[in-house]
mmCIF file of C-alpha atoms in Angstrom:
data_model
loop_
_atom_site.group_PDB
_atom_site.id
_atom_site.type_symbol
_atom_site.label_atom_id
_atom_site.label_comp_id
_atom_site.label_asym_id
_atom_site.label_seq_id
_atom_site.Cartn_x
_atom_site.Cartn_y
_atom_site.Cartn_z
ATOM 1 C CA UNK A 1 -46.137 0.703 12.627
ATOM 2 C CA UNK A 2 -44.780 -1.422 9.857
ATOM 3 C CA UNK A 3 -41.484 -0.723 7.168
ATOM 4 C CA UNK A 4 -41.818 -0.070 3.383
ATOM 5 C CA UNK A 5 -39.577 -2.888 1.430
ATOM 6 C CA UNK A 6 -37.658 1.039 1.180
ATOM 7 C CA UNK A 7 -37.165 1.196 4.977
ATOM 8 C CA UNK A 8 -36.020 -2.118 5.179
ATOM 9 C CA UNK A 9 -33.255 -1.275 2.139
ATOM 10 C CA UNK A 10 -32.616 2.029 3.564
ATOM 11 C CA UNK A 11 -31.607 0.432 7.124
ATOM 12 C CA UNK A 12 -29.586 -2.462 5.625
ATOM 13 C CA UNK A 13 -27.566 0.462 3.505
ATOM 14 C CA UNK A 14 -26.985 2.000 6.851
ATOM 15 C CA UNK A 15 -25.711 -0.701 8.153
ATOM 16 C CA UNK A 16 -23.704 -2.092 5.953
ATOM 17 C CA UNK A 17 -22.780 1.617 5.748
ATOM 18 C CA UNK A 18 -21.887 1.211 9.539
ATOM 19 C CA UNK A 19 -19.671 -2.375 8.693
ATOM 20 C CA UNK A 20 -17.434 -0.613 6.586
ATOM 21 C CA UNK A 21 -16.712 2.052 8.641
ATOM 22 C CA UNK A 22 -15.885 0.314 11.492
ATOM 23 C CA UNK A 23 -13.606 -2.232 8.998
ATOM 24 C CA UNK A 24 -12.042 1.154 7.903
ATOM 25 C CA UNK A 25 -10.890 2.360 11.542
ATOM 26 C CA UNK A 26 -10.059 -0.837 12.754
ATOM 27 C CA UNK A 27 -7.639 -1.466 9.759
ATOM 28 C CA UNK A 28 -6.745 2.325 9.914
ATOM 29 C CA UNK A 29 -5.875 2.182 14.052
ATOM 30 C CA UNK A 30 -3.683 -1.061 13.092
ATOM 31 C CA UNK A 31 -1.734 0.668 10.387
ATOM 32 C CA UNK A 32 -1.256 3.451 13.363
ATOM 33 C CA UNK A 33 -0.834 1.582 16.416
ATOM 34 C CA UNK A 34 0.904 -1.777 15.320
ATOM 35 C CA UNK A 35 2.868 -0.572 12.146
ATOM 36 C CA UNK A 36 3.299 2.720 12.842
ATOM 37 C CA UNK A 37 2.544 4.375 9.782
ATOM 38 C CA UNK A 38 0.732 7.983 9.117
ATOM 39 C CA UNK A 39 -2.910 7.667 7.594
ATOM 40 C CA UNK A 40 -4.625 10.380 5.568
ATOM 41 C CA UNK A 41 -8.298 10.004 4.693
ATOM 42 C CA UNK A 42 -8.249 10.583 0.529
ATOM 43 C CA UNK A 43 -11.659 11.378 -1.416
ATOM 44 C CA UNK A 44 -10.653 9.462 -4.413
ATOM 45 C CA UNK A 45 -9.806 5.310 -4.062
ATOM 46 C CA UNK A 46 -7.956 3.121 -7.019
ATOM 47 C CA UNK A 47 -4.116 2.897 -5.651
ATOM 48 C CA UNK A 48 -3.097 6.066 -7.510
ATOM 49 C CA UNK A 49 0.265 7.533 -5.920
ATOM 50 C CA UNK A 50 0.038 11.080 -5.742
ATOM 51 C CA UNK A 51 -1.105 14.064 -3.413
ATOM 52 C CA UNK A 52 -4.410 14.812 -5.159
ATOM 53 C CA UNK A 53 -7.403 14.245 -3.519
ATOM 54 C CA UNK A 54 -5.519 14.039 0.237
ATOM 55 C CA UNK A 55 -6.576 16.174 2.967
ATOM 56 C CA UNK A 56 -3.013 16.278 4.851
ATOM 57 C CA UNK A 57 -4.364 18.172 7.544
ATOM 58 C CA UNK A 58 -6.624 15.540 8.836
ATOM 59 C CA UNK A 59 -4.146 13.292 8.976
ATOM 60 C CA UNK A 60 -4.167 10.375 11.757
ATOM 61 C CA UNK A 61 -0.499 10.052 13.334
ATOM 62 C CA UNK A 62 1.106 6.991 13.971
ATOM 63 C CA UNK A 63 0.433 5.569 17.529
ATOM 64 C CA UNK A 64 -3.272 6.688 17.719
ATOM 65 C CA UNK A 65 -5.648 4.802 19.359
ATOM 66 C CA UNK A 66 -9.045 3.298 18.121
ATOM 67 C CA UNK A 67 -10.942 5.585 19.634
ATOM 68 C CA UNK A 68 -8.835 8.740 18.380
ATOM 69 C CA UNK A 69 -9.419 6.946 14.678
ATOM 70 C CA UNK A 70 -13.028 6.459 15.535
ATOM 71 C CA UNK A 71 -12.948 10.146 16.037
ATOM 72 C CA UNK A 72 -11.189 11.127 13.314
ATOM 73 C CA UNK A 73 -12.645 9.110 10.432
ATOM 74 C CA UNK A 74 -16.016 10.344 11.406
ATOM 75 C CA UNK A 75 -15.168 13.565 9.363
ATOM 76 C CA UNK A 76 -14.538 11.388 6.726
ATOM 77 C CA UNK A 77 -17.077 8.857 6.123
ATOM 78 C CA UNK A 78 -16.582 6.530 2.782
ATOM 79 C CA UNK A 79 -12.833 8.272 2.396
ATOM 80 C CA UNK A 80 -9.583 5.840 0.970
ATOM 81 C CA UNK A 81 -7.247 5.282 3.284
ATOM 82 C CA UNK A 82 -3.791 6.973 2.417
ATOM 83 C CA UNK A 83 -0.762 6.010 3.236
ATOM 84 C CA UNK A 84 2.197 9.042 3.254
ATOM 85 C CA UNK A 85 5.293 7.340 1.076
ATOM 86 C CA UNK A 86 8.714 8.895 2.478
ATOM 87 C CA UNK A 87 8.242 8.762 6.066
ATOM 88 C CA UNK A 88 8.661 5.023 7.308
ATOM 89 C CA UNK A 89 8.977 3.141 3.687
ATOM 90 C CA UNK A 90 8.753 4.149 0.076
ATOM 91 C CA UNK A 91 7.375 2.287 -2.387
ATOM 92 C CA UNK A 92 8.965 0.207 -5.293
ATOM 93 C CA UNK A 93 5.885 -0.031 -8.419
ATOM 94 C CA UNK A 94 5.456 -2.609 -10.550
ATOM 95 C CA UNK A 95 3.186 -4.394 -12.512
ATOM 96 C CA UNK A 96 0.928 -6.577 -10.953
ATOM 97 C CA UNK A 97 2.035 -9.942 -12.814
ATOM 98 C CA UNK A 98 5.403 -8.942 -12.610
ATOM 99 C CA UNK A 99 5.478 -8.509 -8.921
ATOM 100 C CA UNK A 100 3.649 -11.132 -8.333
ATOM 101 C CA UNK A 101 6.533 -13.532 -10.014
ATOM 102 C CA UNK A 102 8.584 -11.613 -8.156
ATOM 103 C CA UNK A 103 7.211 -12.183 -4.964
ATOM 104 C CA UNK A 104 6.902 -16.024 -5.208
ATOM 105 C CA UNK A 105 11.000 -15.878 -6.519
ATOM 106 C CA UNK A 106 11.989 -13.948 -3.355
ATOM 107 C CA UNK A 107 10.217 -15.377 -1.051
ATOM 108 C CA UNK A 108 11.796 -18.957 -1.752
ATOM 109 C CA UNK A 109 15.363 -17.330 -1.569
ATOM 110 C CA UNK A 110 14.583 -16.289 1.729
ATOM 111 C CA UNK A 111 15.400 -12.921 1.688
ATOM 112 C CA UNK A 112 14.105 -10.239 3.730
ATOM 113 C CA UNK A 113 10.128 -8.387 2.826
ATOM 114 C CA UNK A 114 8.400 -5.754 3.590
ATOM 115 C CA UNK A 115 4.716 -5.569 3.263
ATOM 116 C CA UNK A 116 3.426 -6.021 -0.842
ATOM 117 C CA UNK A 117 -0.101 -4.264 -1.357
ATOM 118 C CA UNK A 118 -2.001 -5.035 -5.126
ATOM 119 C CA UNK A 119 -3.561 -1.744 -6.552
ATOM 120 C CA UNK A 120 -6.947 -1.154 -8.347
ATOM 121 C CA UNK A 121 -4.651 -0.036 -11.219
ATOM 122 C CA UNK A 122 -3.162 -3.420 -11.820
ATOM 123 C CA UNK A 123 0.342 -2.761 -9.972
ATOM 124 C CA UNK A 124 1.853 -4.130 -7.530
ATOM 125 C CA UNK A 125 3.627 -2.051 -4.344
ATOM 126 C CA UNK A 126 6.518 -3.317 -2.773
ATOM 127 C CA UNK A 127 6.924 -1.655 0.678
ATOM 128 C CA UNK A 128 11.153 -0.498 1.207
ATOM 129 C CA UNK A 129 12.901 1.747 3.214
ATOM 130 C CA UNK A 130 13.281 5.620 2.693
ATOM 131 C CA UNK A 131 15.239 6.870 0.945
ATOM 132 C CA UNK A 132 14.806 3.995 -2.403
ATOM 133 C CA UNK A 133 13.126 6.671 -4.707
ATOM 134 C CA UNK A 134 16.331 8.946 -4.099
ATOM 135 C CA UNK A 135 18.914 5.752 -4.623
ATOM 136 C CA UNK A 136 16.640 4.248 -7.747
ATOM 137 C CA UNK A 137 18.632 5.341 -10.996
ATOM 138 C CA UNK A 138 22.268 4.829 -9.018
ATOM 139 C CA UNK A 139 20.735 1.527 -7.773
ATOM 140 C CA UNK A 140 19.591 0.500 -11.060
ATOM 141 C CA UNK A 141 23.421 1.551 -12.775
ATOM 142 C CA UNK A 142 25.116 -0.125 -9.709
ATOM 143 C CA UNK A 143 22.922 -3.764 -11.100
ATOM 144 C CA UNK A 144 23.734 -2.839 -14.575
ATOM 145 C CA UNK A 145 19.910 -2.083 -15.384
ATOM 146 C CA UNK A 146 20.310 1.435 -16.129
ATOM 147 C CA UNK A 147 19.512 1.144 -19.299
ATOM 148 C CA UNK A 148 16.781 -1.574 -19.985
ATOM 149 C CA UNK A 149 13.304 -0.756 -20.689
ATOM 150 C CA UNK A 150 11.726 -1.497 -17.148
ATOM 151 C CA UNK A 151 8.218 -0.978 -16.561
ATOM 152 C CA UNK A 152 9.416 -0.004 -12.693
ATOM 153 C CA UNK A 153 9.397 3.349 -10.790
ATOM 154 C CA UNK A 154 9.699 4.170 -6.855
ATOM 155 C CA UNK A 155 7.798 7.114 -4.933
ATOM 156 C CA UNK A 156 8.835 8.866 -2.435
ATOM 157 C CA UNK A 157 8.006 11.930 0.537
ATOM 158 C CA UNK A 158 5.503 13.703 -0.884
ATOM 159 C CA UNK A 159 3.344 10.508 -2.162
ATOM 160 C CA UNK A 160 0.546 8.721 -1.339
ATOM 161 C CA UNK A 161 -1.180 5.266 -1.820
ATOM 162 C CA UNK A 162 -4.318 3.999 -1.483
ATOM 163 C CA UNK A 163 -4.409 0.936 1.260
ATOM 164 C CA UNK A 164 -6.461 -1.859 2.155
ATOM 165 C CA UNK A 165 -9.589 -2.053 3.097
ATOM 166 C CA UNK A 166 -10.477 0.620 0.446
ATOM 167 C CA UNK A 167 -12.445 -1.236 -2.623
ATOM 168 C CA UNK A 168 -10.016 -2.958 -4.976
ATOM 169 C CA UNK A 169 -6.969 -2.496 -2.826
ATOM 170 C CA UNK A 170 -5.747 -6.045 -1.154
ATOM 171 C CA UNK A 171 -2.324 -7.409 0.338
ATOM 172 C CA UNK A 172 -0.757 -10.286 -1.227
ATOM 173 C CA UNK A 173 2.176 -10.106 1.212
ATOM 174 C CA UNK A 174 0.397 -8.051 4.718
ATOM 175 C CA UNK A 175 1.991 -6.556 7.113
ATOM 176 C CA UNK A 176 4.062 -8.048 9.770
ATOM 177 C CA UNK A 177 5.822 -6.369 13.279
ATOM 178 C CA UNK A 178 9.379 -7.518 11.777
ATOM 179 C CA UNK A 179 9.658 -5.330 8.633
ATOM 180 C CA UNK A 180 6.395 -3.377 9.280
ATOM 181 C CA UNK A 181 8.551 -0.370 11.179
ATOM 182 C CA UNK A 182 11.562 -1.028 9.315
ATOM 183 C CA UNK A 183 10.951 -2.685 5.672
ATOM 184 C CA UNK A 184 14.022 -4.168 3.397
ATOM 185 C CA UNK A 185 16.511 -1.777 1.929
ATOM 186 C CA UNK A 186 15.477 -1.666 -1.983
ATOM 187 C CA UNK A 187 18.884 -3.131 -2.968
ATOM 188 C CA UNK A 188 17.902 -6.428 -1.351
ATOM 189 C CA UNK A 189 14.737 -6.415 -3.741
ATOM 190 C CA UNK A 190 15.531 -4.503 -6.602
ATOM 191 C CA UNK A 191 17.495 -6.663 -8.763
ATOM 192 C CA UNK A 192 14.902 -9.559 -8.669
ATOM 193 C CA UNK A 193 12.267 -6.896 -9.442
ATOM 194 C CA UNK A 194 14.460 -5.703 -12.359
ATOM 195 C CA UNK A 195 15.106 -9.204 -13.736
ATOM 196 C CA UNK A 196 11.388 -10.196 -13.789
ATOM 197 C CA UNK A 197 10.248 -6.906 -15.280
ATOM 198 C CA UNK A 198 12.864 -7.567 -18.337
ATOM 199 C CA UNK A 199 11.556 -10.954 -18.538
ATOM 200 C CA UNK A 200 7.983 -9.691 -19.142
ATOM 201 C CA UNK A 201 8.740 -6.739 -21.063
ATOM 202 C CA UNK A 202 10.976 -9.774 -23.572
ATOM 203 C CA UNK A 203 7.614 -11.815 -23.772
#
């Protein structure tokens, strides 16, 4: 019994099929088990923050095990992995070239970082923790940039964003076990994040 050139496509689609779900609950079980972060499986991908598209009650809890992903994700084949903001960091947004600058400019003064995830959207998601969204406007008066025009927001309980490996989603600053569980306070961050967004909105 031979295969149609159509076979052959069909079982290199369900392989590769196959790949990325096993990519998806390794990187899903690492977020769980190493980071110890929440995952929700989402139906939409691109980095949007937001609740749409989340099916909260299949969340994965932090500290579950491959094979309880394994389990898990198989109800949700081809879904974005979600990250809950609120819980163990929230999220500081930028854009993309901005934090990027950023990024280069705080990592050569040394100073403390959390994990920074690129969007599909063009932004940039600086991981700090809870509580940032709540402290961003008296942050932002405290550093005297209250009242610039700041292409910046933070997100809190309540959001979500999309993570690595879903398509278009990458790290430039992954995860690590120091700041993973316990990212930098925003005020540590912010003010280089505020300078470099003033800079670009001036150019």
């Amino acid at each position: 019994m031979g295969f149609t050139i159509g076979g052959i496509r069909d079982i290199r689609e369900m392989r590769s099929g196959a790949r990325r779900r096993s990519t998806e609950c390794t990187a899903v079980a690492e977020y769980t088990g190493l980071w110890g972060w929440d995952v929700a499986p989402g139906v939409t991908a691109g980095g949007r923050v937001g609740g749409a598209g989340t099916d909260t009650a299949a969340e994965i809890p932090a500290g579950s095990t491959l094979a309880e992903v394994a389990r898990a994700w198989s109800h949700a084949p081809g879904a974005a992995v979600l990250l809950p903001v609120g819980r163990t960091f929230d999220i500081i947004d930028v854009a993309q070239p901005a934090g990027s600058r950023a990024l280069v400019r705080l990592e050569r003064m040394g100073l403390p970082l959390g994990p920074v995830m690129a969007t599909a959207t063009g932004r940039a998601h600086f991981f700090v923790a809870p509580g940032a969204c709540a402290e961003l406007p008296e942050l932002l008066y405290r550093m005297g940039w209250d009242d610039a025009n700041l292409d910046l927001v933070a997100h809190g309980r309540g959001s979500f964003v999309t993570a690595p490996p879903t398509p278009g989603v990458r790290w430039l600053r992954p995860p690590c076990l120091d700041t993973a569980a316990e990212p930098p306070q925003a005020r540590l961050v912010l003010g280089t994040l505020a300078y470099i967004c003033h800079r670009s909105t001036e150019a």
